[in-house]
Amino acid sequence: MDYSLSATHSILSLHLSSPSKLKYLDFNLAAPFALKFPDRRLRRPLLLLARAGFSHCEPSRSSSGFNTPLQLRSSVGKFLNSVFQNQRNLFQVFVAEELKLLADDRNGAVSRMFLSSASDEACLHRRIAQLKEHDCQIAVQDVMYMLMLYKFSEIRVPLVPKLSRCIYNGRLEIVPSKDWELESIHSLEILQMVREHVAAVIGLKANSSVTDSWATTEIQRLQIGRLYANSIMYGYFVKSASNRLFLEQCLSVSHQNVPLSCRTSLQFPEPLLHGQTDRLFSHISNTQSIPSSRGSSKPSSKHENLKCYMMNFDAAALRICAKLRSREAANLMEMHSGALFGDGTEEDEVILTSFSSLKRLILEAVAFGSFLWETEEYVNSVFKLKDNQ
């Protein structure tokens, strides 16, 4: 069985019950990730524009920040952007401090709302709490985006700017490719799965020659956006599943090391005693909806293969791992994808590009999904994020 293709089809089936608002997500189960080229009879002639100068697709830096698709909206985000550029060594310290301040501001407004519930000012404090919740959500999304940029900067990979800045003479070209850097964040096991995903998406084998990589093809702008958004979900899903497997293995090892007479309650190894147990049980406690099989609450083998583990997920386990857990993460994914692809003349615009540039976009999207999971996990430990219903 082709695990990569089967897993990809399984992932997207999760969203049928709660479709995303992302216009770039295409949940067509017939071929959810397959690259569909427009019918030659329907193709529009490519618009050739004579432009001079260096490529604006190359990363740039100015006083206002980096050349990223999404612009920061809050004062907190702009402050952290300044710290990121000028005092990078203090960036993580300031992030933790700002998250704590945001949590205190929101909690304070909610507390005042409840304390004044019986007074004449109840309506006023309720409105203040609502505004504070809205402002804090915008600010925390900016914090999450800055954390994502920080993670990409650690591997020396700038995010691709708005797609329109990378199209010249009707051709999309993204240089440098940064493939090695984008692949370096994954373990060997996950890297193989990512390469299979890239091959399935763009139709280019992992061991293709340089000539094949730089061969050109035509694709619609909207279709690239869908591939990018779906690949973010793939990266998020794999990260979530690998963490789930790790936690189940830790539970299995811990339980096996405890004498039978002492197994009155679950025992946790040291790494799980610092905030991970609550999230673990929120993921695997519903044993009625998850049958006793791999991918469920049944302890996993210590050396179980991640790909096989994922392939044995049932529908309930798939929903848990593939769904974006927070509303803030869903908003961030939607806004980033929209900013990257949504400023073109027409969404059905046909673009000439190379397989190398498509690979760069897909690898970035998978890394974005993986970093999004990690960022969401960290931020939620300080600032309680809203559940993504």
Coordinates of C-alpha atoms in Angstrom, one line a residue:
M1 CA 0.0 0.0 0.0
D2 CA 1.2 3.5 -0.7
Y3 CA 1.2 5.0 2.8
S4 CA 1.8 8.6 1.7
L5 CA -1.1 8.8 -0.6
S6 CA -3.5 6.9 1.7
A7 CA -2.6 9.0 4.6
T8 CA -3.1 12.2 2.6
H9 CA -6.6 11.1 1.6
S10 CA -7.4 10.2 5.2
I11 CA -6.2 13.6 6.5
L12 CA -8.5 15.7 4.4
S13 CA -11.6 13.5 5.1
L14 CA -11.5 14.9 8.6
H15 CA -12.6 18.3 7.6
L16 CA -15.8 17.3 5.9
S17 CA -17.7 17.6 9.2
S18 CA -16.4 21.1 9.8
P19 CA -15.3 22.7 6.5
S20 CA -12.6 25.4 6.8
K21 CA -13.3 28.9 5.7
L22 CA -10.0 29.0 3.9
K23 CA -10.8 29.5 0.2
Y24 CA -7.5 27.9 -0.7
L25 CA -8.3 24.6 1.0
D26 CA -9.7 22.1 -1.5
F27 CA -11.1 19.0 0.1
N28 CA -11.8 17.0 -3.0
L29 CA -11.2 13.5 -1.9
A30 CA -10.8 12.2 -5.4
A31 CA -7.4 13.8 -5.5
P32 CA -6.9 16.1 -2.5
F33 CA -3.2 16.8 -3.1
A34 CA -2.7 15.9 -6.8
L35 CA -1.5 18.7 -9.0
K36 CA -4.2 19.4 -11.5
F37 CA -3.1 21.3 -14.6
P38 CA -5.7 23.4 -16.3
D39 CA -7.2 22.1 -19.6
R40 CA -5.1 23.4 -22.5
R41 CA -8.3 24.5 -24.2
L42 CA -9.2 26.8 -21.2
R43 CA -5.7 28.2 -20.7
R44 CA -5.4 32.0 -21.0
P45 CA -2.4 33.4 -22.7
L46 CA 0.3 34.3 -20.3
L47 CA 0.8 38.0 -19.7
L48 CA 4.4 38.9 -20.5
L49 CA 5.6 42.0 -18.7
A50 CA 9.0 43.5 -19.3
R51 CA 10.3 44.4 -15.9
A52 CA 13.8 45.4 -14.9
G53 CA 15.7 45.2 -11.7
F54 CA 16.4 42.6 -9.1
S55 CA 13.8 40.1 -8.0
H56 CA 11.5 41.4 -5.2
C57 CA 11.0 37.7 -4.2
E58 CA 14.4 37.7 -2.6
P59 CA 14.3 38.4 1.2
S60 CA 14.7 42.1 2.2
R61 CA 14.8 44.0 5.4
S62 CA 13.8 47.5 6.2
S63 CA 13.1 49.6 9.3
S64 CA 9.5 48.4 9.3
G65 CA 10.4 44.7 9.3
F66 CA 11.0 41.8 7.0
N67 CA 9.4 41.2 3.6
T68 CA 6.8 38.7 4.8
P69 CA 3.3 38.2 3.4
L70 CA 1.4 39.0 6.6
Q71 CA 1.6 42.4 8.2
L72 CA 1.5 42.8 12.0
R73 CA -1.6 44.5 13.3
S74 CA -1.0 45.0 17.0
S75 CA 1.4 47.2 19.0
V76 CA 2.7 44.0 20.8
G77 CA 3.5 42.4 17.4
K78 CA 5.3 45.5 16.2
F79 CA 7.3 45.8 19.4
L80 CA 8.4 42.1 19.2
N81 CA 9.3 42.7 15.5
S82 CA 11.6 45.5 16.7
V83 CA 13.1 43.3 19.4
F84 CA 13.6 40.5 16.8
Q85 CA 15.6 42.8 14.5
N86 CA 17.6 44.7 17.1
Q87 CA 17.9 42.6 20.2
R88 CA 17.5 39.0 18.9
N89 CA 19.1 37.5 22.0
L90 CA 16.3 38.9 24.2
F91 CA 13.5 38.0 21.8
Q92 CA 12.2 34.9 23.7
V93 CA 12.4 36.7 27.0
F94 CA 10.2 39.5 25.7
V95 CA 7.8 37.0 24.1
A96 CA 7.2 35.3 27.4
E97 CA 6.7 38.6 29.2
E98 CA 4.2 39.9 26.6
L99 CA 2.2 36.7 26.7
K100 CA 2.0 36.9 30.5
L101 CA 0.9 40.6 30.3
L102 CA -1.8 39.7 27.7
A103 CA -3.1 36.9 29.8
D104 CA -3.2 39.2 32.9
D105 CA -5.0 41.9 30.9
R106 CA -7.7 39.5 29.6
N107 CA -8.2 37.7 32.9
G108 CA -8.4 41.0 34.7
A109 CA -11.1 42.3 32.4
V110 CA -13.1 39.1 32.8
S111 CA -12.8 39.2 36.6
R112 CA -14.1 42.8 36.7
M113 CA -17.0 41.7 34.5
F114 CA -18.0 39.0 36.9
L115 CA -17.5 41.2 40.0
S116 CA -19.7 43.9 38.6
S117 CA -22.4 41.5 37.3
A118 CA -24.9 42.7 39.9
S119 CA -24.1 46.4 39.6
D120 CA -25.3 49.2 37.3
E121 CA -21.9 49.0 35.5
A122 CA -22.3 45.3 34.5
C123 CA -23.1 46.2 30.8
L124 CA -20.1 48.5 30.6
H125 CA -17.6 45.9 32.1
R126 CA -19.1 43.2 29.8
R127 CA -18.4 45.3 26.8
I128 CA -14.9 46.1 28.0
A129 CA -14.2 42.4 28.5
Q130 CA -15.4 41.7 25.0
L131 CA -13.1 44.4 23.5
K132 CA -10.2 43.2 25.6
E133 CA -10.7 39.6 24.4
H134 CA -10.7 40.8 20.7
D135 CA -7.6 43.0 21.1
C136 CA -5.7 40.2 23.0
Q137 CA -6.6 37.7 20.3
I138 CA -5.2 39.9 17.6
A139 CA -2.1 40.5 19.7
V140 CA -1.5 36.9 20.5
Q141 CA -1.8 36.0 16.8
D142 CA 0.9 38.5 16.1
V143 CA 3.0 36.9 18.8
M144 CA 2.5 33.5 17.3
Y145 CA 3.5 34.8 13.8
M146 CA 6.7 36.4 15.2
L147 CA 7.5 33.1 16.9
M148 CA 7.1 31.4 13.5
L149 CA 9.4 33.9 11.9
Y150 CA 12.0 33.3 14.7
K151 CA 11.8 29.5 14.0
F152 CA 12.3 30.0 10.3
S153 CA 15.2 32.4 11.0
E154 CA 16.9 29.8 13.1
I155 CA 17.3 27.6 10.0
R156 CA 18.1 30.7 7.9
V157 CA 15.0 30.5 5.7
P158 CA 13.0 33.6 4.9
L159 CA 9.3 33.2 4.2
V160 CA 8.3 33.6 0.6
P161 CA 6.8 37.1 0.2
K162 CA 3.6 37.9 -1.5
L163 CA 3.4 35.8 -4.6
S164 CA 2.9 38.8 -6.9
R165 CA 6.4 40.0 -6.0
C166 CA 7.9 36.7 -7.3
I167 CA 6.2 36.8 -10.7
Y168 CA 8.2 38.4 -13.5
N169 CA 7.5 38.1 -17.2
G170 CA 4.7 35.8 -16.4
R171 CA 7.0 33.3 -14.6
L172 CA 7.1 32.5 -10.9
E173 CA 10.6 31.7 -9.7
I174 CA 11.7 31.4 -6.0
V175 CA 15.4 31.5 -5.3
P176 CA 17.3 30.3 -3.5
S177 CA 15.5 27.1 -3.0
K178 CA 16.5 26.4 0.6
D179 CA 15.4 22.8 0.3
W180 CA 18.1 21.4 2.6
E181 CA 17.4 23.9 5.3
L182 CA 13.6 23.2 5.2
E183 CA 14.2 19.5 5.3
S184 CA 16.6 19.7 8.2
I185 CA 13.9 20.3 10.8
H186 CA 12.5 16.8 10.4
S187 CA 13.7 13.5 11.8
L188 CA 14.8 10.9 9.2
E189 CA 11.5 9.1 9.5
I190 CA 9.3 12.2 9.0
L191 CA 11.6 13.5 6.3
Q192 CA 10.9 10.4 4.2
M193 CA 7.2 11.0 4.6
V194 CA 7.6 14.7 3.7
R195 CA 9.5 13.8 0.5
E196 CA 6.7 11.3 -0.4
H197 CA 4.2 14.1 0.2
V198 CA 6.1 16.5 -2.1
A199 CA 6.4 13.9 -4.8
A200 CA 2.6 13.2 -4.6
V201 CA 1.8 16.9 -4.7
I202 CA 3.9 18.1 -7.6
G203 CA 4.5 14.9 -9.4
L204 CA 8.3 15.1 -9.1
K205 CA 10.3 12.1 -7.8
A206 CA 12.6 12.6 -4.8
N207 CA 15.7 11.5 -6.9
S208 CA 14.8 13.6 -9.9
S209 CA 17.7 15.3 -11.8
V210 CA 18.5 19.0 -11.8
T211 CA 17.1 19.2 -15.3
D212 CA 13.8 17.8 -14.2
S213 CA 13.6 20.1 -11.2
W214 CA 14.1 23.2 -13.3
A215 CA 11.6 22.0 -16.0
T216 CA 8.6 24.4 -16.3
T217 CA 4.9 23.8 -16.0
E218 CA 1.8 25.9 -15.9
I219 CA -0.5 26.1 -12.9
Q220 CA -3.4 28.3 -11.7
R221 CA -2.7 30.7 -8.8
L222 CA -5.6 29.3 -6.9
Q223 CA -4.4 25.8 -7.3
I224 CA -0.9 26.7 -5.8
G225 CA -2.7 28.3 -2.9
R226 CA -4.7 25.1 -2.2
L227 CA -1.5 23.0 -2.4
Y228 CA 0.2 25.3 0.0
A229 CA -2.7 25.4 2.6
N230 CA -3.1 21.6 2.4
S231 CA 0.6 21.1 2.9
I232 CA 0.4 23.3 6.1
M233 CA -2.3 20.9 7.3
Y234 CA -0.1 17.9 6.4
G235 CA 2.9 19.3 8.4
Y236 CA 0.6 20.1 11.4
F237 CA -0.9 16.6 11.2
V238 CA 2.5 14.8 11.1
K239 CA 3.8 16.8 14.0
S240 CA 0.6 16.1 16.1
A241 CA 0.7 12.4 15.3
S242 CA 4.4 12.1 16.1
N243 CA 3.9 13.8 19.5
R244 CA 0.9 11.6 20.2
L245 CA 3.0 8.5 19.5
F246 CA 5.8 9.7 21.7
L247 CA 3.3 10.3 24.6
E248 CA 1.7 6.9 24.2
Q249 CA 5.1 5.3 24.2
C250 CA 6.0 7.1 27.4
L251 CA 2.8 6.0 29.0
S252 CA 3.4 2.4 27.9
V253 CA 7.0 2.4 29.2
S254 CA 6.0 4.0 32.5
H255 CA 3.1 1.6 33.1
Q256 CA 5.3 -1.4 32.3
N257 CA 7.9 -0.4 34.8
V258 CA 5.4 -0.2 37.7
P259 CA 4.7 -3.4 39.7
L260 CA 1.3 -4.8 39.1
S261 CA 0.3 -4.3 42.8
C262 CA 1.1 -0.6 42.6
R263 CA -0.8 0.2 39.4
T264 CA -3.6 2.0 41.1
S265 CA -3.1 5.0 38.9
L266 CA -1.0 5.9 35.9
Q267 CA 2.6 6.8 36.6
F268 CA 4.3 9.4 34.4
P269 CA 8.0 9.7 33.5
E270 CA 9.6 13.0 34.4
P271 CA 9.1 14.8 31.0
L272 CA 5.4 14.4 31.4
L273 CA 5.1 16.0 34.8
H274 CA 5.5 19.5 33.4
G275 CA 2.2 20.4 31.7
Q276 CA 1.9 17.6 29.1
T277 CA -0.4 15.2 30.9
D278 CA -3.5 17.4 30.7
R279 CA -3.1 17.8 26.9
L280 CA -2.4 14.1 26.6
F281 CA -5.6 13.1 28.4
S282 CA -7.7 15.6 26.4
H283 CA -6.5 13.8 23.3
I284 CA -6.9 10.1 24.3
S285 CA -9.3 9.9 27.1
N286 CA -12.4 9.3 25.0
T287 CA -11.9 5.5 24.7
Q288 CA -15.5 4.9 23.7
S289 CA -15.0 6.8 20.4
I290 CA -11.6 5.3 19.7
P291 CA -11.5 1.5 19.4
S292 CA -8.6 -0.4 21.1
S293 CA -6.2 -0.4 18.1
R294 CA -3.2 1.4 17.0
G295 CA -3.8 5.1 16.9
S296 CA -6.1 4.8 19.9
S297 CA -5.6 4.9 23.6
K298 CA -4.0 1.5 23.6
P299 CA -0.3 1.7 24.5
S300 CA 2.0 1.6 21.5
S301 CA 5.1 -0.4 20.9
K302 CA 8.2 1.5 21.9
H303 CA 9.7 1.2 18.4
E304 CA 6.5 1.5 16.4
N305 CA 6.9 3.1 13.0
L306 CA 5.2 6.5 12.8
K307 CA 3.9 5.9 9.3
C308 CA 2.3 2.6 10.3
Y309 CA 0.9 4.2 13.4
M310 CA -0.7 7.0 11.4
M311 CA -2.1 4.5 8.9
N312 CA -4.0 2.7 11.6
F313 CA -5.7 5.8 12.9
D314 CA -9.5 5.5 13.0
A315 CA -11.8 8.5 12.2
A316 CA -11.8 9.8 15.8
A317 CA -8.0 9.7 16.2
L318 CA -7.6 11.4 12.8
R319 CA -9.9 14.2 13.8
I320 CA -7.9 14.8 17.0
C321 CA -4.5 15.0 15.2
A322 CA -5.4 16.8 12.0
K323 CA -7.7 19.5 13.3
L324 CA -6.1 22.8 14.3
R325 CA -6.7 22.9 18.0
S326 CA -7.1 26.7 18.5
R327 CA -9.0 29.4 16.8
E328 CA -5.9 31.6 16.8
A329 CA -3.9 29.0 14.8
A330 CA -6.7 28.6 12.3
N331 CA -6.9 32.4 11.9
L332 CA -3.1 32.6 11.4
M333 CA -3.1 29.9 8.8
E334 CA -6.0 31.5 6.9
M335 CA -4.5 35.0 7.0
H336 CA -1.0 33.9 6.0
S337 CA -2.2 31.9 3.1
G338 CA -4.6 34.7 2.0
A339 CA -1.8 37.3 2.2
L340 CA 0.6 35.1 0.3
F341 CA -1.7 34.2 -2.6
G342 CA -4.6 36.5 -2.5
D343 CA -3.3 39.8 -4.0
G344 CA -3.2 38.7 -7.7
T345 CA -5.2 40.1 -10.5
E346 CA -7.3 37.0 -10.8
E347 CA -7.4 33.8 -8.9
D348 CA -7.6 31.7 -12.1
E349 CA -4.5 33.4 -13.4
V350 CA -2.2 30.8 -15.1
I351 CA 1.4 31.0 -14.0
L352 CA 4.5 29.5 -15.6
T353 CA 6.9 28.1 -12.9
S354 CA 9.5 25.4 -12.3
F355 CA 9.0 22.2 -10.3
S356 CA 11.9 23.5 -8.1
S357 CA 9.9 26.6 -7.1
L358 CA 6.8 24.5 -6.4
K359 CA 8.9 22.2 -4.2
R360 CA 10.2 25.2 -2.3
L361 CA 6.6 26.4 -1.6
I362 CA 5.5 22.9 -0.5
L363 CA 8.5 22.4 1.8
E364 CA 7.9 25.8 3.4
A365 CA 4.2 25.0 3.9
V366 CA 5.0 21.7 5.6
A367 CA 7.6 23.4 7.9
F368 CA 5.0 26.2 8.6
G369 CA 2.5 23.5 9.8
S370 CA 5.1 21.9 12.0
F371 CA 6.2 25.2 13.5
L372 CA 2.5 26.2 13.9
W373 CA 1.9 23.1 16.1
E374 CA 5.0 23.9 18.3
T375 CA 4.1 27.6 18.6
E376 CA 0.5 26.8 19.5
E377 CA 1.6 24.4 22.2
Y378 CA 4.0 26.9 23.8
V379 CA 1.6 29.9 23.6
N380 CA -1.3 27.9 25.0
S381 CA 0.8 27.1 28.1
V382 CA 0.9 30.8 29.0
F383 CA -2.1 32.4 27.3
K384 CA -5.1 30.1 27.1
L385 CA -6.1 29.9 23.4
K386 CA -9.7 29.5 22.2
D387 CA -10.8 26.1 21.1
N388 CA -11.3 25.7 17.4
Q389 CA -14.9 24.5 17.1

